[in-house]
Coordinates of N, CA and C in Angstrom, one line a residue:
X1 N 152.0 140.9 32.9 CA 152.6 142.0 32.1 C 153.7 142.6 32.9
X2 N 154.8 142.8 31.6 CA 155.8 143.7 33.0 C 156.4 145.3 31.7
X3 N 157.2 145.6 32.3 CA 157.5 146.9 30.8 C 158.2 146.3 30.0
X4 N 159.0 145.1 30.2 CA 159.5 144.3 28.8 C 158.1 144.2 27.8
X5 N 157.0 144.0 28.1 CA 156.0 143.7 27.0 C 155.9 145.1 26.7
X6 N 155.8 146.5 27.3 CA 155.4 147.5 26.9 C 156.3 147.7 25.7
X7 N 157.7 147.6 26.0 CA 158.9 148.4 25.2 C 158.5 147.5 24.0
X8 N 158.3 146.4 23.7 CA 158.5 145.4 22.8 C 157.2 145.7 22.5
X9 N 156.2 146.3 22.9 CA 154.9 146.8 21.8 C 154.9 148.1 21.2
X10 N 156.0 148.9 22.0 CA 156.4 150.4 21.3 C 157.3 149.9 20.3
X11 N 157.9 148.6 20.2 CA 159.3 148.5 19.1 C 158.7 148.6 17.5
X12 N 159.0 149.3 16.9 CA 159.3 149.3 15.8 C 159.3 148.0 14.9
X13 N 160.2 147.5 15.7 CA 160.3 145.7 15.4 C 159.2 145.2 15.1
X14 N 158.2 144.9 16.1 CA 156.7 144.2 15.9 C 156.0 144.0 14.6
X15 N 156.4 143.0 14.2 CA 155.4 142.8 12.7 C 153.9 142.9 12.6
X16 N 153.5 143.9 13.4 CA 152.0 144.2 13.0 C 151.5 145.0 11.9
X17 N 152.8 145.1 10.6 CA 152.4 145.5 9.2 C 152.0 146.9 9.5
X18 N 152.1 147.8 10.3 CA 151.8 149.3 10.8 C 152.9 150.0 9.7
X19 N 153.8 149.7 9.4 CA 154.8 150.2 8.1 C 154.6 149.9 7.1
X20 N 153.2 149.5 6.5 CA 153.2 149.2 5.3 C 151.8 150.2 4.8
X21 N 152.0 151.2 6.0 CA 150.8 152.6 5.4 C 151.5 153.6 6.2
X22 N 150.9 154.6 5.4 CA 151.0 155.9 5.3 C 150.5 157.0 5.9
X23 N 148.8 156.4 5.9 CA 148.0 157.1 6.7 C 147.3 157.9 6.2
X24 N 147.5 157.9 4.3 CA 146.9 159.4 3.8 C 148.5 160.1 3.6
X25 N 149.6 159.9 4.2 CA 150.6 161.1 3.6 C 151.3 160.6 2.1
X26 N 151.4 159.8 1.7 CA 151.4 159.4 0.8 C 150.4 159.9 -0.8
X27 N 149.5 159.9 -0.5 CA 148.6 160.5 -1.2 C 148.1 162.4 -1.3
X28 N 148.8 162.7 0.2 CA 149.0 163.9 0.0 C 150.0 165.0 -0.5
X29 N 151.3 163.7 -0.5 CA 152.6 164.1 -0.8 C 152.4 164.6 -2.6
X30 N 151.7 163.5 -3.2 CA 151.6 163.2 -4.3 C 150.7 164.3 -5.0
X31 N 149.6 164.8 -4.1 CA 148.6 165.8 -4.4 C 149.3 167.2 -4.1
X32 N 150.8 167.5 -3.5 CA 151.3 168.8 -3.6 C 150.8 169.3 -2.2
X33 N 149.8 168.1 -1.2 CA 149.4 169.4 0.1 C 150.4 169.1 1.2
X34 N 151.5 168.0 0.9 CA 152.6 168.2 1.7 C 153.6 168.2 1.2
X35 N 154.3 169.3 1.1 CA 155.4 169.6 0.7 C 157.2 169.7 0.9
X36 N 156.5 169.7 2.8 CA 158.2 170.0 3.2 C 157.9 169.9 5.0
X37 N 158.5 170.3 5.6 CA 158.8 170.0 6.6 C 157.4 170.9 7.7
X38 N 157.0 172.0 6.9 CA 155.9 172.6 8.2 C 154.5 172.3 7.5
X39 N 154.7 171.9 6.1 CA 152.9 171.1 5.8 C 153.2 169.5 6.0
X40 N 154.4 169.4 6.3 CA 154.2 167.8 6.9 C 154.3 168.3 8.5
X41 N 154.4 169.3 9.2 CA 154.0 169.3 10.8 C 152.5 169.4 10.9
X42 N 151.9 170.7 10.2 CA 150.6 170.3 10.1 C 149.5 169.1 9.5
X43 N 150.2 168.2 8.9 CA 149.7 167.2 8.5 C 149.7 166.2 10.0
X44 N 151.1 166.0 10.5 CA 150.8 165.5 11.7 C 150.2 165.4 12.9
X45 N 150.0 167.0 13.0 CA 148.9 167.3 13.9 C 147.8 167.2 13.4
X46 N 147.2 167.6 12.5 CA 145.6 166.9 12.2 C 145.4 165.4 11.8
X47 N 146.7 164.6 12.2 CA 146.2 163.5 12.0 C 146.3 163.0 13.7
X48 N 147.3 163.6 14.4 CA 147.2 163.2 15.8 C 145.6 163.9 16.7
X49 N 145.6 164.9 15.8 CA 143.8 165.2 16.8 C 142.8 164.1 16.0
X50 N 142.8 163.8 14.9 CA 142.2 163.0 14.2 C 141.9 161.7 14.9
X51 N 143.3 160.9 15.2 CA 143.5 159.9 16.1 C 142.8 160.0 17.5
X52 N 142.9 160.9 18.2 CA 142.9 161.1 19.2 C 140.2 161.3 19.4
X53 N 140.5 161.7 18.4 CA 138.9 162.2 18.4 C 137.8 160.6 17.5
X54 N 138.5 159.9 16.2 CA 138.3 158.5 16.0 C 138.6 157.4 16.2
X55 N 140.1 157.1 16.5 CA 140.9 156.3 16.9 C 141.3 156.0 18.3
X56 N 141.1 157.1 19.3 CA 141.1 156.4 20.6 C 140.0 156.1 21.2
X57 N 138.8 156.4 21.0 CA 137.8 156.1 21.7 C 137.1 154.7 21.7
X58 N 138.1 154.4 20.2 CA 137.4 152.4 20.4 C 138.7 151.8 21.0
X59 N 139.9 152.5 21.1 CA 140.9 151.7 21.7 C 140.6 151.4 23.6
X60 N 139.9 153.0 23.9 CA 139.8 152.9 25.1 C 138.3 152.4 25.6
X61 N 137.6 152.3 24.8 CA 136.2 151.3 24.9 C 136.4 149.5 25.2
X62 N 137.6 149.4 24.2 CA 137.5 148.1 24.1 C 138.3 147.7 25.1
X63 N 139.4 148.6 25.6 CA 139.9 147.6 26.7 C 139.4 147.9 27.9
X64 N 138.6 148.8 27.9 CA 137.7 149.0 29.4 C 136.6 147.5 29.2
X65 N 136.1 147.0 28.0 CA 135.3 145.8 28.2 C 135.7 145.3 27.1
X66 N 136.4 144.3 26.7 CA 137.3 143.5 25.8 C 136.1 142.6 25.2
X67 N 135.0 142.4 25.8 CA 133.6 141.5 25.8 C 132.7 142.1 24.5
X68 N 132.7 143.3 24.2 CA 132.5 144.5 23.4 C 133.0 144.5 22.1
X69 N 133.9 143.7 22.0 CA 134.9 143.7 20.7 C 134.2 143.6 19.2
X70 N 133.0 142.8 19.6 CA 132.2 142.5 17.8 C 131.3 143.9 17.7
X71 N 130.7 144.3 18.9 CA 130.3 145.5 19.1 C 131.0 146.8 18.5
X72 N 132.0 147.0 19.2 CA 132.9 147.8 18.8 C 133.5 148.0 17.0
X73 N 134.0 146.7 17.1 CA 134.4 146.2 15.5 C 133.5 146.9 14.2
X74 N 131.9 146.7 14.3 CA 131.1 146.8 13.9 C 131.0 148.3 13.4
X75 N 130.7 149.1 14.9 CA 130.9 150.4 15.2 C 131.9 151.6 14.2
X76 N 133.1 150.5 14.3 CA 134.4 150.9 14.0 C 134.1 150.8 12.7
X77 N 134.0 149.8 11.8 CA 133.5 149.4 10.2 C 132.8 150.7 9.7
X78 N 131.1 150.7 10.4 CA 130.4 152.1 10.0 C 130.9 153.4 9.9
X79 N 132.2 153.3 10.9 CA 132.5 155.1 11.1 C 133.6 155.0 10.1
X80 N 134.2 153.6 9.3 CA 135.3 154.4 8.3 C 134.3 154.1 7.0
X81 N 134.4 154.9 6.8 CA 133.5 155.1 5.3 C 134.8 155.4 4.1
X82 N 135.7 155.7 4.2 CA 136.8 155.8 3.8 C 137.4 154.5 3.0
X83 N 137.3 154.0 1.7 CA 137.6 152.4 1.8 C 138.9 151.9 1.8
X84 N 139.7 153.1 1.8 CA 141.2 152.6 1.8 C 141.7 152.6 3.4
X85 N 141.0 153.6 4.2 CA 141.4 153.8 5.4 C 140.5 152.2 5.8
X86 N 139.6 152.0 5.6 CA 138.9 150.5 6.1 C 139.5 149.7 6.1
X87 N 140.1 149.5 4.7 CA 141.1 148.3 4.1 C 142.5 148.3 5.4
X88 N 143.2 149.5 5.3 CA 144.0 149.5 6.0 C 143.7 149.1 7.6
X89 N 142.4 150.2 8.5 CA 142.3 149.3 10.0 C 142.3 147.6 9.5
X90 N 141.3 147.1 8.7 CA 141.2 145.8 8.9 C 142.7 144.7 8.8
X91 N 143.6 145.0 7.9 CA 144.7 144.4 7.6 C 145.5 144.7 8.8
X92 N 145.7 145.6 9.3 CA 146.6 146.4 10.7 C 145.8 145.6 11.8
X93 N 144.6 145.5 12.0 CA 144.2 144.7 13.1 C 144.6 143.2 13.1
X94 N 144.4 142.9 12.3 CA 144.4 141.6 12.0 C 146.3 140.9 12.4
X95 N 146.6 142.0 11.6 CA 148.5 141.2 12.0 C 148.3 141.7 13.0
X96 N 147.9 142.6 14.0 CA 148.4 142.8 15.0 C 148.2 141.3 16.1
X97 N 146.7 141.1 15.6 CA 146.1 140.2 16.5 C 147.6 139.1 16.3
X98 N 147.8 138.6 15.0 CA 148.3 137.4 14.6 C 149.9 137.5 15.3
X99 N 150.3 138.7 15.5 CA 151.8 139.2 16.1 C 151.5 138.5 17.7
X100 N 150.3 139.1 18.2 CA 150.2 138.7 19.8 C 150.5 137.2 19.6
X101 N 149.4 136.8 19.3 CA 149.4 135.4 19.3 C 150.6 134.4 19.1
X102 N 151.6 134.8 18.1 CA 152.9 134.0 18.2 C 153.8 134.6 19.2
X103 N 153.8 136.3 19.8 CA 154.6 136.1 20.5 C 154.2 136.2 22.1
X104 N 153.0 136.4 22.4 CA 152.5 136.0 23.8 C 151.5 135.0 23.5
X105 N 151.9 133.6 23.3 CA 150.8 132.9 23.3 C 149.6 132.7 24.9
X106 N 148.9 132.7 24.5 CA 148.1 132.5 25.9 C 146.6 132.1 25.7
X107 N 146.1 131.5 26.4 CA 144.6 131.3 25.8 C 143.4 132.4 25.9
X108 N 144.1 133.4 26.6 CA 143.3 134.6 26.0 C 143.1 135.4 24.7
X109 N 144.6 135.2 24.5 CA 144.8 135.7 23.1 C 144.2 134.6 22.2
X110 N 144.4 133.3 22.2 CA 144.2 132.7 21.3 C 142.5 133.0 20.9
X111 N 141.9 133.4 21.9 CA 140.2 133.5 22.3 C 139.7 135.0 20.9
X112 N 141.1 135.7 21.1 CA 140.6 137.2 20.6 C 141.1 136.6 19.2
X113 N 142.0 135.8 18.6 CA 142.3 135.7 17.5 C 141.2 134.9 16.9
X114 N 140.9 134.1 17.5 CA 139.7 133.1 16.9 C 137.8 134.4 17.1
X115 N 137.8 135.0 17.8 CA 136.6 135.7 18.0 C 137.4 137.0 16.7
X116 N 138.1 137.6 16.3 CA 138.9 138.5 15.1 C 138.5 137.9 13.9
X117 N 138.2 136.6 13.8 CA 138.5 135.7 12.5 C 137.1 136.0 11.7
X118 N 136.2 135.8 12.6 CA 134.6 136.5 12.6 C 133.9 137.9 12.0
X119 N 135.2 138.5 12.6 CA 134.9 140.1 12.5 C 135.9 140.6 10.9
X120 N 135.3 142.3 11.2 CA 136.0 142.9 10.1 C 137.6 143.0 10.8
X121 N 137.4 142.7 11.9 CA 139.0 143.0 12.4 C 139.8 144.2 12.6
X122 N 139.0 145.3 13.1 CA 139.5 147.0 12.9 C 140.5 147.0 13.9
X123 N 141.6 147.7 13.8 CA 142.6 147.9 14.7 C 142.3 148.3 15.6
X124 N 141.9 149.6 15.4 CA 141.6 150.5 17.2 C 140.8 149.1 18.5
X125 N 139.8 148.9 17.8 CA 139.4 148.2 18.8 C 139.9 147.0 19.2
X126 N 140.4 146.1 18.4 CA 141.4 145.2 18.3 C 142.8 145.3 19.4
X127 N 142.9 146.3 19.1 CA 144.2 146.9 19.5 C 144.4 147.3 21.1
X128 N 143.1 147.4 21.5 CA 142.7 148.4 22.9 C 142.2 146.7 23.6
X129 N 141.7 146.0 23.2 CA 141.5 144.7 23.7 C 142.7 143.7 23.8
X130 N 143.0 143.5 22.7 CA 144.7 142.9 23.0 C 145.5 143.5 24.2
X131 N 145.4 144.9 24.1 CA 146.5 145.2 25.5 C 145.6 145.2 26.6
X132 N 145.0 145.1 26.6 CA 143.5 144.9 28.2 C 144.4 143.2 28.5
X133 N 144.0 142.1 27.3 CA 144.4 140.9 27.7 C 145.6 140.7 28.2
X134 N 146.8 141.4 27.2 CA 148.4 141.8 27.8 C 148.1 142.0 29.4
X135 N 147.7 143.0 29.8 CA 147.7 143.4 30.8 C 147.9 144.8 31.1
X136 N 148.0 145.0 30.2 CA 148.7 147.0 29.8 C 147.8 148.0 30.5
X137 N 148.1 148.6 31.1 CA 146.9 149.7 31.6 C 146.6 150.2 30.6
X138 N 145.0 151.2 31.0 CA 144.3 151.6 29.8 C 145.0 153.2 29.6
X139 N 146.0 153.6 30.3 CA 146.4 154.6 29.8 C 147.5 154.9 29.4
X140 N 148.5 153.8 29.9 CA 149.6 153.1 28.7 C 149.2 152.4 27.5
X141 N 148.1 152.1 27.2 CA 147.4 152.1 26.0 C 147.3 153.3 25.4
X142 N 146.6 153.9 25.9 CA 146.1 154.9 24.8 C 147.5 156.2 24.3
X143 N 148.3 156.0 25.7 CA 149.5 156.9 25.0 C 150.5 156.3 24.0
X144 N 150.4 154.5 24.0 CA 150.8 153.9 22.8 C 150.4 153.6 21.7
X145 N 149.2 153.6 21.4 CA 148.4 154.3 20.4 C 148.9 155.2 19.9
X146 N 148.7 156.5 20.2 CA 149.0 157.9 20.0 C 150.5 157.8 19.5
X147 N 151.3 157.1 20.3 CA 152.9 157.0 19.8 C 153.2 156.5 18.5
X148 N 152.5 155.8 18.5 CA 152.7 154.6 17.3 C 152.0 155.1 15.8
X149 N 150.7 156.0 16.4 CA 150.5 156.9 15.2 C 151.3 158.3 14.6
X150 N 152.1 158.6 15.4 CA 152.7 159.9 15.0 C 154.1 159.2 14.7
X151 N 155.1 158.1 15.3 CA 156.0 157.0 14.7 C 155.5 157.0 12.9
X152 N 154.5 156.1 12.6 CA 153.8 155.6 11.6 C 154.0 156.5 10.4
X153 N 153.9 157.7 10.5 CA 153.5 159.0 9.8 C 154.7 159.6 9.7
X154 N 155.6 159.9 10.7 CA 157.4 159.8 10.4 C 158.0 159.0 9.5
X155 N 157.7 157.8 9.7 CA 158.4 156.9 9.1 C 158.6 157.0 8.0
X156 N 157.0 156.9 7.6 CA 156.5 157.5 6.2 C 156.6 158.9 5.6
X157 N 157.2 159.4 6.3 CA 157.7 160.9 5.7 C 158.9 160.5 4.7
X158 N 159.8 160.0 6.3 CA 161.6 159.4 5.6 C 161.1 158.9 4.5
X159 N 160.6 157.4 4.5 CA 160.8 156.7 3.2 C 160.2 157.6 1.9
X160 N 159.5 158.7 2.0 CA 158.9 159.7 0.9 C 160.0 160.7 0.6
X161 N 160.6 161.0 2.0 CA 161.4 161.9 1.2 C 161.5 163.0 1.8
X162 N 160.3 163.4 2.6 CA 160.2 164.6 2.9 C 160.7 165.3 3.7
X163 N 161.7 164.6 5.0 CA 162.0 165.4 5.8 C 163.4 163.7 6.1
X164 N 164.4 164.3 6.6 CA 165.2 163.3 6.7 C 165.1 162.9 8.1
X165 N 165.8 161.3 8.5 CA 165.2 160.9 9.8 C 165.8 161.6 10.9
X166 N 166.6 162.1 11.2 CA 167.2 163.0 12.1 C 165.8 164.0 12.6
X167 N 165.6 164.7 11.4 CA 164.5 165.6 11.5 C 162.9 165.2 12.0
X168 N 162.9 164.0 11.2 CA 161.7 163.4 11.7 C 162.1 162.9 13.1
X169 N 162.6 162.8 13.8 CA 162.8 162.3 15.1 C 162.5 163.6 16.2
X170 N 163.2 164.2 15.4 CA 163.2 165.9 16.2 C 161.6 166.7 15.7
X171 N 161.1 165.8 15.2 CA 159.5 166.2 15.2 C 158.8 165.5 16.2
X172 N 159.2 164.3 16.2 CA 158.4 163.3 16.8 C 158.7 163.8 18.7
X173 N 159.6 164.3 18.6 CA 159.9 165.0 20.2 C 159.1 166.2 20.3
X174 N 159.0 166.8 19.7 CA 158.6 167.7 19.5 C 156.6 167.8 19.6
X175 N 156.3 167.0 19.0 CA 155.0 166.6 19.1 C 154.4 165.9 20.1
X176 N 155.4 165.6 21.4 CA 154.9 165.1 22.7 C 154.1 166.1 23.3
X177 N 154.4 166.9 23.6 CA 153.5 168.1 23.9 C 152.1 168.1 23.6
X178 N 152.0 168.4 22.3 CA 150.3 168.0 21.8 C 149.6 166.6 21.7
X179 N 150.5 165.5 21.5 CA 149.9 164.6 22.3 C 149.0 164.3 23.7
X180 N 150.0 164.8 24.6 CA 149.4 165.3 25.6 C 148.3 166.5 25.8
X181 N 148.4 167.2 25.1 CA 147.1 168.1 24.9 C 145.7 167.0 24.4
X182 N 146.2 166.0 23.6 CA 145.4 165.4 23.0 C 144.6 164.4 23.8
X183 N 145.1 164.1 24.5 CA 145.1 162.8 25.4 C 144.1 163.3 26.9
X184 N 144.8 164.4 27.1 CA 144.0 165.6 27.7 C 142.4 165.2 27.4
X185 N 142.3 165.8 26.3 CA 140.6 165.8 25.8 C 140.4 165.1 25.1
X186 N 141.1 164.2 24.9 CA 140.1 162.6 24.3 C 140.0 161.3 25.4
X187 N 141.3 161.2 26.0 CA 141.6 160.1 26.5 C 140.1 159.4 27.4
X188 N 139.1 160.4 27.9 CA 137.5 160.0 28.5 C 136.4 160.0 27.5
X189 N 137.0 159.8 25.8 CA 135.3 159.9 25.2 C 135.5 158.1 25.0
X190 N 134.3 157.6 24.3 CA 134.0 156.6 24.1 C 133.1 156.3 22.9
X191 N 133.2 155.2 22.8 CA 133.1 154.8 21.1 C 131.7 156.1 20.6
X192 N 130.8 156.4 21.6 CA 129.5 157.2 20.9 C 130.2 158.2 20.5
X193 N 131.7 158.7 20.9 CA 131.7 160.3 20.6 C 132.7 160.7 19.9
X194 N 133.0 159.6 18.7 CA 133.8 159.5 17.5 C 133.6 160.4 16.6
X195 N 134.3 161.2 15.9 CA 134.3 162.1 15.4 C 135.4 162.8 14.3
X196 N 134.8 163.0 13.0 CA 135.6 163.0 11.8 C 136.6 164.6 12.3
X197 N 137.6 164.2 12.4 CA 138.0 166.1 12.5 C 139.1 166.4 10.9
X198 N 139.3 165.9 10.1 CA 140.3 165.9 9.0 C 140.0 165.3 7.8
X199 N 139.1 166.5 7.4 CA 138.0 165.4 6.2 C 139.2 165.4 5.0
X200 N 139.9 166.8 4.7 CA 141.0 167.0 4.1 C 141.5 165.4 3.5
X201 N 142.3 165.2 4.8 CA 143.0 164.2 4.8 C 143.0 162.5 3.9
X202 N 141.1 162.6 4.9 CA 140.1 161.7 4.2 C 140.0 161.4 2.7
X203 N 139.9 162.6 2.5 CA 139.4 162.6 0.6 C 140.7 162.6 -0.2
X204 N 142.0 163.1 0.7 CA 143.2 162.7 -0.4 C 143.6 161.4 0.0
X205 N 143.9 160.5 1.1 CA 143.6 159.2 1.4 C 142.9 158.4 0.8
X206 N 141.3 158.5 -0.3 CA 140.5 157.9 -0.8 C 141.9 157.7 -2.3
X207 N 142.3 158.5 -2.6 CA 142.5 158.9 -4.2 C 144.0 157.8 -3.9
X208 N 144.4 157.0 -3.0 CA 145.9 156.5 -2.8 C 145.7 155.2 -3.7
X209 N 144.5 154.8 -4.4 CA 145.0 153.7 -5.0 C 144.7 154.1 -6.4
X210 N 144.7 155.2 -6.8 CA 144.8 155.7 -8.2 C 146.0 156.6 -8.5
X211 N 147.0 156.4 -7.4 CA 148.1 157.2 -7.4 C 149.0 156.1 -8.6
X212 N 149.7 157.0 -9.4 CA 150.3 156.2 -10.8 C 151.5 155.3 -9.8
X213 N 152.4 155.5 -9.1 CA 153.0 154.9 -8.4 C 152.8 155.0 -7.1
X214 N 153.3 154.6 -6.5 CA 153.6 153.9 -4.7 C 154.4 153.3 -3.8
X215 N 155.0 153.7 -2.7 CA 154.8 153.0 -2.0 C 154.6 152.4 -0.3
X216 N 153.2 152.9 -0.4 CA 152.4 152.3 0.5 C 151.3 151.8 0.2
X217 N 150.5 151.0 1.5 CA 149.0 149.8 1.1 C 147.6 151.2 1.4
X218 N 148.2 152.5 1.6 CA 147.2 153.5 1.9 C 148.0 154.7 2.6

């Protein structure tokens, strides 16, 4: 591993299909609870504590023991009860796996893609074992996690509309700070101490595949 792999898994570029959701803003946009530039800041922060209290604790489980993965996977399945947010880890894990594999081929990878094929395939945990095998440390992990979720949710603002990309960029700076708060007090829990914090979110994220148009997969 060197930081060419790092920069090239923070790229944008990477076809791990992460741009083809929303995350729930989408369905909030549409429900009137985000409107404009400071209910889309508080949307991002309860979705970056959200991340940080469900979503990192299987990222940083799994690459602490990559062996754990069907374990984890499992884990990960029961705690989204959500079936759009399910739908979405499982398709997001899955290309991610399939992205490593054509562009670092290796027989480790090939090991987690064939042991994925098995499973539901959830990203977090997916995702925290792939960069263990990369070689990524586990706390350049978990801060690219966290990046890539608050990226994800930008993105998806622009293409909605709500804030133009200039602005979304000057959020996403802006929101380093609480990341780091976040990372602060999540970055030591583990898969037992997963925890819903944005039920909000949840229940307008369920209603995204009854939305009359679209477009995102959630």
């Amino acid at each position: 591993m060197n930081d060419w792999t790092i920069w090239q898994l923070a790229d944008s570029a990477l076809p791990s299909g992460g741009f083809a959701h929303s995350a729930g803003l989408e369905a909030s946009f549409q429900a009137g609870e985000v409107t404009g530039e400071k209910t889309l800041d508080r949307f991002l922060a309860d979705s970056l504590w959200q991340a940080g209290r469900a979503m990192l604790p299987f990222v940083t489980s799994a690459h602490r023991n990559p062996s754990r993965l069907e374990d984890l996977d499992a884990s990960c399945d029961a705690f989204l009860t959500n079936a759009i947010a399910n739908r979405a880890s499982r398709v997001q894990g899955r290309a991610f796996v399939s992205a490593c594999l054509r562009i670092w081929p290796s027989a480790a990878v090939e090991s987690l893609d064939d042991r994925t094929r098995g499973l539901c395939g959830h990203h977090a945990p997916v995702f925290g074992a792939g960069l263990a095998l990369l070689g990524v440390p586990r706390e350049t992990a978990q801060r690219m996690a966290m990046f890539t979720t608050s990226r994800g949710i930008l993105a998806a603002a622009v293409r909605l509309g709500i804030v133009g990309p200039y602005r979304a960029q000057r959020l996403h700076h802006e929101t380093g700070s609480l990341v780091d708060e976040v990372l602060v007090r999540c970055a030591s829990l583990t898969d037992d101490e997963v925890s819903q914090t944005a039920p909000l979110i949840d229940v307008l994220q369920m209603s995204h595949d009854r939305l009359y148009s679209r477009l995102f997969q959630s």
